[in-house]
Short mmCIF file of C-alpha atoms in Angstrom, two decimals:
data_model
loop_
_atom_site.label_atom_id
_atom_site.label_comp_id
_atom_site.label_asym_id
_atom_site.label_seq_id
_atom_site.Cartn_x
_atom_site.Cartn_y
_atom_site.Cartn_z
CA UNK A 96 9.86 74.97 -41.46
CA UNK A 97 7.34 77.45 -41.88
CA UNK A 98 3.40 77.20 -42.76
CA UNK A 99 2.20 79.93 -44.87
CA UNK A 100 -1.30 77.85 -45.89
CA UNK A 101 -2.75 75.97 -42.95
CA UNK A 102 -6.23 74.06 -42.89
CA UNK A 103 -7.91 73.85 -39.94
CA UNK A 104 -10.48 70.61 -40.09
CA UNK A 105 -13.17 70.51 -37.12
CA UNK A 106 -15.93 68.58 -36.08
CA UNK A 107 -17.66 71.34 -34.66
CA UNK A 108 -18.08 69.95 -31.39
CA UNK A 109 -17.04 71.56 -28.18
CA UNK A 110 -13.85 70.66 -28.07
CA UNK A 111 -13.33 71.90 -31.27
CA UNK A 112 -12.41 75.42 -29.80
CA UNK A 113 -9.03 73.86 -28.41
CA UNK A 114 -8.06 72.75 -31.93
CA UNK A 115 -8.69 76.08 -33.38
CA UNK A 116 -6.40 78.19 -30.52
CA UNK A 117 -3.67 75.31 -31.43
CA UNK A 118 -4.21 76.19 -35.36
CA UNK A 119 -4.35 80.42 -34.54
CA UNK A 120 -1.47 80.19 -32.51
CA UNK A 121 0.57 78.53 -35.42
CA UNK A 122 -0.73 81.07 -37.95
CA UNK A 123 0.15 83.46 -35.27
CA UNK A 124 3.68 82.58 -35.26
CA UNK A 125 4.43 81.88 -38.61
CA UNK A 126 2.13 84.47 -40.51
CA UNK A 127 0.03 81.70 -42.57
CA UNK A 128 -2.98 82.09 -43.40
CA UNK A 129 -5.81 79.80 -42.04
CA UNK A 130 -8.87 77.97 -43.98
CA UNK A 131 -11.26 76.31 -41.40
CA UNK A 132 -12.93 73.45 -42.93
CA UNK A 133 -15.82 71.24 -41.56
CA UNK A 134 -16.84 68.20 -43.63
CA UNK A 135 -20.14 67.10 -43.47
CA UNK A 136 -20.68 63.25 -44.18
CA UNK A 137 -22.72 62.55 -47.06
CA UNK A 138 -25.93 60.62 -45.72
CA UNK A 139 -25.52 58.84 -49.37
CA UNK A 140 -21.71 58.40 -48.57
CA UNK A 141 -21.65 57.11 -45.66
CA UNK A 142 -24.51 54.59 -46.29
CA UNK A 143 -23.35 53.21 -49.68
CA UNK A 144 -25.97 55.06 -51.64
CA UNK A 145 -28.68 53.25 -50.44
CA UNK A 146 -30.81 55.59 -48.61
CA UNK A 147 -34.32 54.76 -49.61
CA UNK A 148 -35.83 58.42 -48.53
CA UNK A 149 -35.33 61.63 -50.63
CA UNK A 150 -32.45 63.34 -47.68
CA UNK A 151 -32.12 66.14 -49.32
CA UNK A 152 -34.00 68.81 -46.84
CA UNK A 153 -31.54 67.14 -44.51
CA UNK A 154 -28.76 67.88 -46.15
CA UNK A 155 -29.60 71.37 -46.38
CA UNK A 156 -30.45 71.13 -42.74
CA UNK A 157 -26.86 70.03 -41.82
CA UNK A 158 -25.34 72.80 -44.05
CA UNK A 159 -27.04 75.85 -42.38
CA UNK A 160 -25.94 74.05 -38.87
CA UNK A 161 -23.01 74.01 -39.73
CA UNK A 162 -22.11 76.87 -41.64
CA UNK A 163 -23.88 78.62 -37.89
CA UNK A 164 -21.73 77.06 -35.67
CA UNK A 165 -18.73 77.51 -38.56
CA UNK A 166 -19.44 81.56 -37.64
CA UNK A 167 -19.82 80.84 -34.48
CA UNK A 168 -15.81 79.47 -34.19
CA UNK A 169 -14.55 82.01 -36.67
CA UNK A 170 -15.67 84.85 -34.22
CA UNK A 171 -13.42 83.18 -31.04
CA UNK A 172 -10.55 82.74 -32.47
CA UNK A 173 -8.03 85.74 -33.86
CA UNK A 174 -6.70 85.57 -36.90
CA UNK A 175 -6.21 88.12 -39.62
CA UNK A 176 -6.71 86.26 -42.73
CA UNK A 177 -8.94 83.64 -43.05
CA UNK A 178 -11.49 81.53 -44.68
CA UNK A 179 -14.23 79.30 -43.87
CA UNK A 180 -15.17 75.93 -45.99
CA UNK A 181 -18.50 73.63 -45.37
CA UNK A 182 -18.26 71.08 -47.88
CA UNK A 183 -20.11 67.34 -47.93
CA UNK A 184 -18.67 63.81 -48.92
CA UNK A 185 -16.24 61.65 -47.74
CA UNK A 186 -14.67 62.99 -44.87
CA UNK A 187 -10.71 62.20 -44.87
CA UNK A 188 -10.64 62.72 -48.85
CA UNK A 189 -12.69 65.97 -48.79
CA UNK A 190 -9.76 67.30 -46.09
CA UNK A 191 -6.89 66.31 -48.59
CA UNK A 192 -9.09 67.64 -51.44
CA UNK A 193 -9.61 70.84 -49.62
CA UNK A 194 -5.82 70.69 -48.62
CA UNK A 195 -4.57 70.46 -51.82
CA UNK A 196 -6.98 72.79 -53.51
CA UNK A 197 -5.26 75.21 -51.05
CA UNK A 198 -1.99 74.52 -51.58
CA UNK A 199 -1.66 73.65 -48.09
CA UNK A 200 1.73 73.40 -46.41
CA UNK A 201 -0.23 71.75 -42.67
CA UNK A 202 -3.55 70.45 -41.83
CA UNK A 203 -4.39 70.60 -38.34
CA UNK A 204 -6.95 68.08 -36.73
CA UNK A 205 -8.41 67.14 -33.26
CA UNK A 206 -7.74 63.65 -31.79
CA UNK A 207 -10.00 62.05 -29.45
CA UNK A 208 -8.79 59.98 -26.85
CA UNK A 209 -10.22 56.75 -28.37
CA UNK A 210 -10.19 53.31 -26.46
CA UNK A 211 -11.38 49.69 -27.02
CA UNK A 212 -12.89 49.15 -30.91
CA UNK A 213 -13.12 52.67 -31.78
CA UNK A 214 -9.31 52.88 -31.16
CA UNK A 215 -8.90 49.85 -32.95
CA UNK A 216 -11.03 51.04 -36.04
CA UNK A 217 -9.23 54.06 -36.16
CA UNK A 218 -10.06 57.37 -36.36
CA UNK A 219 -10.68 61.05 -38.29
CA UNK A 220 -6.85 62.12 -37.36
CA UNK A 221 -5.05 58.99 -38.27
CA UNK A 222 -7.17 58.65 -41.73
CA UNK A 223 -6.81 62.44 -42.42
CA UNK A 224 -2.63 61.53 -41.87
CA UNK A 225 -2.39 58.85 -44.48
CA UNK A 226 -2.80 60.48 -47.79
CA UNK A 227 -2.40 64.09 -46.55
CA UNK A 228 -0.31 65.75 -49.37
CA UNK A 229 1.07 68.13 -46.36
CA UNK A 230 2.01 67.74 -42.84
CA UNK A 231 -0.89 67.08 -40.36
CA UNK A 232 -0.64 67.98 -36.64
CA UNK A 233 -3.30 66.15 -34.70
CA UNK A 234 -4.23 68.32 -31.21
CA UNK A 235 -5.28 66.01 -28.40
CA UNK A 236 -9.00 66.91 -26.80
CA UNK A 237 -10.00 65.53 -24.00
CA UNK A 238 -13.44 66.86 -22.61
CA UNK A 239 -13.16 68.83 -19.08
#
């Protein structure tokens, strides 16, 4: 099968350059075009709502950071067409929003060796796999 719309979902964390050779390669090979996305938890989200402080100048704090370090990736990795997306809320659904707003046909996500309760809790990869309306391809990292 071939991917002509693939969505590449990072962290933004140093391993995150791994993911993105996995996801260039693929676009590489099959001609797609790639849309990196990075998902930036909203403080409000991931709290229930009930943040007592106005968070909004660190919102916009996390926004320029990322949308930095977003360039940042871009620049390593080659690629002729493609797209970068910094958008806020709930992580796994904003990925399969994002995916199907694209029309994508693969969304490719790191997976952290977890162990103990955060492998037992689950993680990013695995939540970003149930619901996807594509396939998902989760690259393992493993810091050097």
């Amino acid at each position: 099968m071939l991917y002509h719309r693939i969505i590449l979902a990072v962290d933004l964390t140093d391993e995150s350059i791994k993911v993105a050779n996995k996801a260039a390669s693929l676009c590489q090979a099959t001609g797609a075009e790639l849309t990196i996305l990075h998902v930036i938890e909203s403080l409000n989200y991931a709290y229930g709502g009930d943040v007592p402080i106005d968070i909004t100048d660190i919102q916009t704090q996390l926004q320029e950071t990322a949308k930095e370090r977003m360039s940042i990736l871009e620049a390593q990795i080659d690629v002729a067409k493609k797209e970068t997306c910094v958008t806020q809320g709930g992580i796994e659904s904003e990925i399969h929003r994002i995916a199907e707003e694209k029309q994508a046909d693969l969304i490719v996500v790191g997976s952290h060796c977890r162990h103990g309760l955060a492998l037992l809790l689950g993680s990013t990869a695995n939540g970003v796999l149930h619901g996807a309306p594509c396939d998902v391809l989760a690259v393992r990292v493993t810091k050097d």
